[in-house]
C-alpha positions as CSV (number, residue, x, y, z in Angstrom):
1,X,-2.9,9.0,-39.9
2,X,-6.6,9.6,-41.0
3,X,-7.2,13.6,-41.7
4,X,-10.1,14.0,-39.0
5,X,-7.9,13.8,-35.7
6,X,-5.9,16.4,-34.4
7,X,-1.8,16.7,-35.6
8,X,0.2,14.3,-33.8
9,X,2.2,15.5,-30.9
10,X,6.0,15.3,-31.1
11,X,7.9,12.7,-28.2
12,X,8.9,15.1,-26.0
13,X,12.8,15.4,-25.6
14,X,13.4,14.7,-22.2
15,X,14.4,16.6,-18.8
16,X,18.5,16.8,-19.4
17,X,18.0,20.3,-21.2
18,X,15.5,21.5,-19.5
19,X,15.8,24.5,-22.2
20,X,15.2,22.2,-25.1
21,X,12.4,20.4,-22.7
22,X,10.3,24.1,-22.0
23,X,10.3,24.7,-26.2
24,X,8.6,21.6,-26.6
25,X,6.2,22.0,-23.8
26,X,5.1,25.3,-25.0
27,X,5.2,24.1,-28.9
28,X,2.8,21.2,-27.2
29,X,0.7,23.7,-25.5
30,X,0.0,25.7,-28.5
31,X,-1.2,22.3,-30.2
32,X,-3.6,21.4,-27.3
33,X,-5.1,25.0,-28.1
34,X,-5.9,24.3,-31.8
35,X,-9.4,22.7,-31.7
36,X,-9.8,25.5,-28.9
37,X,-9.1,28.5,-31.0
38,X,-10.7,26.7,-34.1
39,X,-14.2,26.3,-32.6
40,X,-14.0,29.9,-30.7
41,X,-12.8,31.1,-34.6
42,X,-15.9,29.4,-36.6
43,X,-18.0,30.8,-33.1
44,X,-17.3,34.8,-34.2
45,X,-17.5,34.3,-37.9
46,X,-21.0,33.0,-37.2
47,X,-22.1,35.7,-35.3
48,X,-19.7,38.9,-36.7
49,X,-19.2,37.7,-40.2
50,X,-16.0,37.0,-40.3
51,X,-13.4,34.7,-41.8
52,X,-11.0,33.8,-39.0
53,X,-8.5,30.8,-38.7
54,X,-7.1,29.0,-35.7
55,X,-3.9,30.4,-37.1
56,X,-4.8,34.3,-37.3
57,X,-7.0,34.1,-34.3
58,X,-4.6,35.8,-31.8
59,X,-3.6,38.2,-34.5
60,X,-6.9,39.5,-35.2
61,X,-8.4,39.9,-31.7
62,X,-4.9,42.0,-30.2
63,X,-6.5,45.5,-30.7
64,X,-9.3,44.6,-29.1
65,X,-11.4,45.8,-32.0
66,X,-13.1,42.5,-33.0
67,X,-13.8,42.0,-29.1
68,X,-15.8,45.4,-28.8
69,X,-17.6,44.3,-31.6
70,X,-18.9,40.7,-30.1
71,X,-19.9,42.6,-27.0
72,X,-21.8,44.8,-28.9
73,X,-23.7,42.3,-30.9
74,X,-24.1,39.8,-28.1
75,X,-25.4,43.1,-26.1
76,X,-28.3,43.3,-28.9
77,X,-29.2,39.4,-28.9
78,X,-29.5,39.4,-25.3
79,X,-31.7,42.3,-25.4
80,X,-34.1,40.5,-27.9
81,X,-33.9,38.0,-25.8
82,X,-35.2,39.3,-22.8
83,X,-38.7,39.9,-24.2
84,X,-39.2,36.3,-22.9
85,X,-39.6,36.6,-19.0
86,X,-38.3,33.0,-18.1
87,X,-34.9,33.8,-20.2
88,X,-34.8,37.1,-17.8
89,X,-36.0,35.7,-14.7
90,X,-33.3,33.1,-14.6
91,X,-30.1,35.9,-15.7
92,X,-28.9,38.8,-14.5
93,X,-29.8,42.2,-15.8
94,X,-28.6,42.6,-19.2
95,X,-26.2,45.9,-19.4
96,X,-27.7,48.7,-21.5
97,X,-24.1,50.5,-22.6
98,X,-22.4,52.0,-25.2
99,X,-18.8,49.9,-25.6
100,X,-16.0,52.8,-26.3
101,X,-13.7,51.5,-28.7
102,X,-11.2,53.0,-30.7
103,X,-11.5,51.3,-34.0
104,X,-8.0,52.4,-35.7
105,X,-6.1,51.3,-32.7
106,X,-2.8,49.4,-34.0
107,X,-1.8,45.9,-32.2
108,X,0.5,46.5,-29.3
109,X,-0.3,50.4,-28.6
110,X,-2.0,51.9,-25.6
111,X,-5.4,52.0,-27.6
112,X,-5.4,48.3,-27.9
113,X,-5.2,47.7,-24.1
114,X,-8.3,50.3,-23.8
115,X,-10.3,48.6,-25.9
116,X,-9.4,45.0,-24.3
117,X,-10.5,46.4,-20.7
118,X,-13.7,47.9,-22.3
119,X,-14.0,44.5,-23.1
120,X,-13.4,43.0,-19.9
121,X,-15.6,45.9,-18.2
122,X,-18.5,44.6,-20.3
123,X,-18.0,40.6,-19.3
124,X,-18.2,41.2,-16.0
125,X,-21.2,43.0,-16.4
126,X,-22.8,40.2,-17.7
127,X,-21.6,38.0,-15.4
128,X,-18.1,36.4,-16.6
129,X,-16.2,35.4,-13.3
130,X,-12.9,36.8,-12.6
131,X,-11.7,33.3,-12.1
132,X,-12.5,33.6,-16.2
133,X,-11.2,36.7,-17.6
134,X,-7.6,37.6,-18.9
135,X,-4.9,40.5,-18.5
136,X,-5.2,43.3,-21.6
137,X,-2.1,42.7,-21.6
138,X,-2.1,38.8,-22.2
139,X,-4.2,39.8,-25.5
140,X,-2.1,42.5,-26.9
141,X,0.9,40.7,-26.4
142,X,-0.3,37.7,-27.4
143,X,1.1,36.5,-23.7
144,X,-2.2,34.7,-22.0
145,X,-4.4,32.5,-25.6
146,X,-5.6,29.8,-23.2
147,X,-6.7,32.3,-20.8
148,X,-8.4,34.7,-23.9
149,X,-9.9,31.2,-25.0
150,X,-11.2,30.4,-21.8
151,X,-12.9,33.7,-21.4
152,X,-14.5,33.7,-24.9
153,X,-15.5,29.8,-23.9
154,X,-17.4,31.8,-21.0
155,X,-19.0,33.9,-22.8
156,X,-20.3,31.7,-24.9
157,X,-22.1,29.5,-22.1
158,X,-23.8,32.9,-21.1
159,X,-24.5,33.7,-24.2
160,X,-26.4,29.9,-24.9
161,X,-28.8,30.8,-22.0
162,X,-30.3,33.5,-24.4
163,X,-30.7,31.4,-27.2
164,X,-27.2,32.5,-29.1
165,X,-26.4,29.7,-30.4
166,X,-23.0,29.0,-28.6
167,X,-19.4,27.5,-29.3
168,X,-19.3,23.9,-30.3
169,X,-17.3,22.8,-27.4
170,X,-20.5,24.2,-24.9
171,X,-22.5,22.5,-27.4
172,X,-21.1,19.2,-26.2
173,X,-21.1,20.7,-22.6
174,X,-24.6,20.5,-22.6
175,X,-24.9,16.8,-24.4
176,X,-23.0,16.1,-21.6
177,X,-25.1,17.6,-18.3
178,X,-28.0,15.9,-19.9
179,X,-26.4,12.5,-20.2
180,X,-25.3,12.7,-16.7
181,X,-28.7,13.7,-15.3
182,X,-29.9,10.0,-16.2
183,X,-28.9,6.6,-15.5
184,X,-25.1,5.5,-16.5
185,X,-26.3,2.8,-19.3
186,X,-25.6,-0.4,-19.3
187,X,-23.2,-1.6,-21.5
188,X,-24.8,-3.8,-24.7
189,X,-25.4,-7.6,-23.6
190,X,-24.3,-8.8,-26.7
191,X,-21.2,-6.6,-26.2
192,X,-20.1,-6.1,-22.9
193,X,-17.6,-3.1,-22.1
194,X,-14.4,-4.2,-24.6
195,X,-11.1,-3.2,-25.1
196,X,-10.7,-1.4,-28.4
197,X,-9.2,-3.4,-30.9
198,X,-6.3,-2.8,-32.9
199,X,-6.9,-0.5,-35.8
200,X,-6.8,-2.4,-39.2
201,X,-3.3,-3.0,-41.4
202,X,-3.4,0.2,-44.1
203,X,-3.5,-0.8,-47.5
204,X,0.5,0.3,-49.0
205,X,-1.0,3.5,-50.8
206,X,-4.3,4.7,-48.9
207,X,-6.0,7.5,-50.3
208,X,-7.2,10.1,-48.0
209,X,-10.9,10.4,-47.3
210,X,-11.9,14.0,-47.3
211,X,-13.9,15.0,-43.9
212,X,-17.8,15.1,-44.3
213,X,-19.4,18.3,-43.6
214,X,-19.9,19.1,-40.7
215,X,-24.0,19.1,-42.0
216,X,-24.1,15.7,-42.8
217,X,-22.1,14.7,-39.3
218,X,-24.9,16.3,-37.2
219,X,-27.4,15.0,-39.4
220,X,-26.1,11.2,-38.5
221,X,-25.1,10.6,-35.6
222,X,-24.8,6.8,-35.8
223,X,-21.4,7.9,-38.1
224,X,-20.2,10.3,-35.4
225,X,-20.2,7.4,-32.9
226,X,-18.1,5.1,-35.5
227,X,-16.2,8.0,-36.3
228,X,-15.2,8.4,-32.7
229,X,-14.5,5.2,-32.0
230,X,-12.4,4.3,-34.8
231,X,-10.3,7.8,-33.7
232,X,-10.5,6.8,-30.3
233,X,-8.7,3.5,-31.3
234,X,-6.0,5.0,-33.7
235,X,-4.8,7.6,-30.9
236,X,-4.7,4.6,-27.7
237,X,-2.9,1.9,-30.3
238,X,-0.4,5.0,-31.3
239,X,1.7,3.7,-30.3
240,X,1.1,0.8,-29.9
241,X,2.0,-0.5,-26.3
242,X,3.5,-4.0,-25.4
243,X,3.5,-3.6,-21.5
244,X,2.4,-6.5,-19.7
245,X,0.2,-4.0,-17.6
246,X,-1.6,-2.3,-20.5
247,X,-3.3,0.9,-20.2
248,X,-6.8,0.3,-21.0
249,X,-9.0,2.1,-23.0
250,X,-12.3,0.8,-23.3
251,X,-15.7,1.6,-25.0
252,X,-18.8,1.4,-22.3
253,X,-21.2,3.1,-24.5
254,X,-21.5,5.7,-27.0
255,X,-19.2,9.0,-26.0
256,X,-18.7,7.1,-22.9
257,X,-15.1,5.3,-22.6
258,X,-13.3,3.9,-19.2
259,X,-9.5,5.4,-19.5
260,X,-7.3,3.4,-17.4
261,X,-9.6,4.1,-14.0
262,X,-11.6,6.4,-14.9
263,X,-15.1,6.5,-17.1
264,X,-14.5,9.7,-19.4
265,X,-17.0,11.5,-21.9
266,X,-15.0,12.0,-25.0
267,X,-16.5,13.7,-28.0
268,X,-15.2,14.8,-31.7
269,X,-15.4,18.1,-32.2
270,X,-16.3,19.6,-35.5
271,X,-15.8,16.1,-36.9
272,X,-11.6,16.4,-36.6
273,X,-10.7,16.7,-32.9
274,X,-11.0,14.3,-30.2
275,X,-11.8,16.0,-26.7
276,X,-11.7,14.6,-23.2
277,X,-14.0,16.5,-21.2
278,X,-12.1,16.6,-17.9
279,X,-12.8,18.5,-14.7
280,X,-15.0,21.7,-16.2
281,X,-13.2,22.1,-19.5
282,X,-11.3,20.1,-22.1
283,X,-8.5,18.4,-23.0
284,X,-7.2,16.4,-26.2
285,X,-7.1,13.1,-25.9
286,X,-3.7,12.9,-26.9
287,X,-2.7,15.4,-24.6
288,X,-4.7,13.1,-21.8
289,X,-2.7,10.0,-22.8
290,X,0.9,11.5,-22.4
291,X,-0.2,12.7,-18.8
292,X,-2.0,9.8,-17.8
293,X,-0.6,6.6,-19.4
294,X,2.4,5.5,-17.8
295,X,4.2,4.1,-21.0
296,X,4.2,7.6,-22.3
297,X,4.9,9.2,-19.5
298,X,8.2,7.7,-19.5
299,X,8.5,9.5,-22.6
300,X,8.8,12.4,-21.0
301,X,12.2,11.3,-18.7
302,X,13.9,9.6,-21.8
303,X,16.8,11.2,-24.3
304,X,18.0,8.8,-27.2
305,X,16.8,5.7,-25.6
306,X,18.6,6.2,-22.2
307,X,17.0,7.3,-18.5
308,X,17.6,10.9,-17.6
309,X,19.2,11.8,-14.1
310,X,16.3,14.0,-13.7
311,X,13.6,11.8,-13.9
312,X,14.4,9.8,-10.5
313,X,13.4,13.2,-9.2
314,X,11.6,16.6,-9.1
315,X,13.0,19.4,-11.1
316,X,14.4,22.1,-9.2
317,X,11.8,24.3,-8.8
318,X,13.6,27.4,-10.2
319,X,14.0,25.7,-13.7
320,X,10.2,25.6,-13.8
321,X,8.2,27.9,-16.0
322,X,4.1,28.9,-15.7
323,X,4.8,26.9,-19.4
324,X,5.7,23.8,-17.1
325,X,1.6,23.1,-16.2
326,X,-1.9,23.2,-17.4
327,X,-4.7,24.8,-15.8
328,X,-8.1,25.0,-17.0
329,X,-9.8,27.0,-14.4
330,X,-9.4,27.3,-10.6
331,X,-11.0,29.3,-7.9
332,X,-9.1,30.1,-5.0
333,X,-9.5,32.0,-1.9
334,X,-6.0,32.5,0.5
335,X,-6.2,33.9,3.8
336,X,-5.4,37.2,4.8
């Protein structure tokens, strides 16, 4: 597999031990949050200095510390910023605070957790939804990433409306909006909207191409778009599927591709991660093809080549975990 795409997910092991089944599903979890915690990773060492990983991300935020520090300096940006009156006109009122935060506090202890709601004090201030924000207690024990990711993700599209430079994925966000403000365009005469073909035989002993830098991939974007495509085409013909009623994937013009029924904006993120833009987040594309193909799908209800009992119907309900479903962000108001 080429080195710029995301690691391949693991063929699920079916619903007979339903055990067995939730280890996988949180394992495949984890891996949907890798480009996630990557770009929110490269996000703070930009703007604190810093030399975080995907892989010590969690790890390094649990005291709270590093968190306390981002409000801080995000505090001072937007006060520079607000020397412009359209920035301040169209925000709220920036806080003007002093962030408490106990800078020996060890990961785990009661000091961690009071530096985390300092935190979370401060994003609301500044407008982060509750809808958005995370228990101290999903941080500090490392209980809740996707919801720590997704507030950071927040964050970061406040922090883009005074001119921090944000996240990559709310970079894309914005490509996005501005390509759905104008007309869907037509697809190419010469081409009309195709089925991707099958990715090229590999020589016996390929050599791995190192990824360019992530300079010279914004600096072209004509190889982004053939870089996308041809990772768009190795992740739909992986494999590959012999069903008489194929699951199409189909280019209809640059970043735009028609998934099955749907017409999808799907971008590569730092030049390594293909993302599906679904709903008002994201999602690998990978991770979109096992829920939405219905040759992989299957996957998911199959144990050494034979049907499991379970997948002719629902799971019992009590063998279901919070691990058992994604959500990317919901608003919800029940009745008293």
């Amino acid at each position: 597999m080429c080195s710029f795409l995301s690691p391949k997910q693991a063929i699920g092991p079916g619903l007979t031990d339903m055990q067995q089944y939730h280890q996988w599903l949180t394992s495949r979890h984890e891996a949907s949050l890798l480009p996630m915690k990557e770009d929110l990773a490269l996000w703070l060492n930009n703007i604190l200095s810093l030399e975080l990983t995907a892989e010590s991300f969690m790890d390094r935020l649990d005291n709270g510390v590093l968190l306390c520090q981002l409000a801080e300096t995000l505090q001072e940006k937007f006060r520079e910023s607000s020397a412009d009156p359209s920035i301040l006109r169209n925000n709220k009122t920036i806080p003007n605070r002093r962030i408490p935060c106990r800078r020996s506090a060890p990961s785990g202890s009661f000091f961690a957790r009071d530096n985390t709601a300092n935190f979370l004090a401060w994003c609301r201030g500044v407008g982060v939804g509750e809808t958005c924000l995370f228990e101290s207690e999903g941080l500090v024990l490392h209980k809740q990433p996707r919801e720590v990711c997704l507030c950071l993700l927040e964050l970061g599209r406040i922090a883009s409306r005074y001119n921090v430079e944000p996240p990559g994925l709310i970079k894309l966000e914005k490509e996005i909006e501005q390509e759905e403000t104008a007309p869907l365009p037509p697809p190419s005469p010469a081409s009309p909207v195709q089925a991707l073909p099958p990715s090229p035989p590999s020589s016996p002993s390929p050599s791995p191409s190192p990824s360019p830098t992530p300079a010279k991939v914004a600096s072209t974007k004509k190889s982004t778009g053939k870089l996308l495509d041809d990772a768009v085409r190795q992740i739909a013909n992986d494999p590959p599927c012999r069903c008489s009623n194929k699951f199409h994937v189909e280019r209809h013009s640059q970043g735009r591709y028609r998934v099955g029924e749907k017409m999808l904006f799907i971008r590569m993120l730092h030049n390594k991660h293909v993302m599906v833009r679904v709903g008002g987040g994201w999602e690998t594309f990978e991770s979109y093809l096992l829920k939405h193909d219905p040759c992989r799908t299957m996957q998911f209800s199959r144990v050494e080549g034979k049907t499991s009992p379970v997948g002719s119907k629902s799971p019992d309900i009590k063998d279901l975990t919070p691990d058992s479903y994604l959500v990317v962000a919901a608003h919800y108001r029940g009745k008293k």
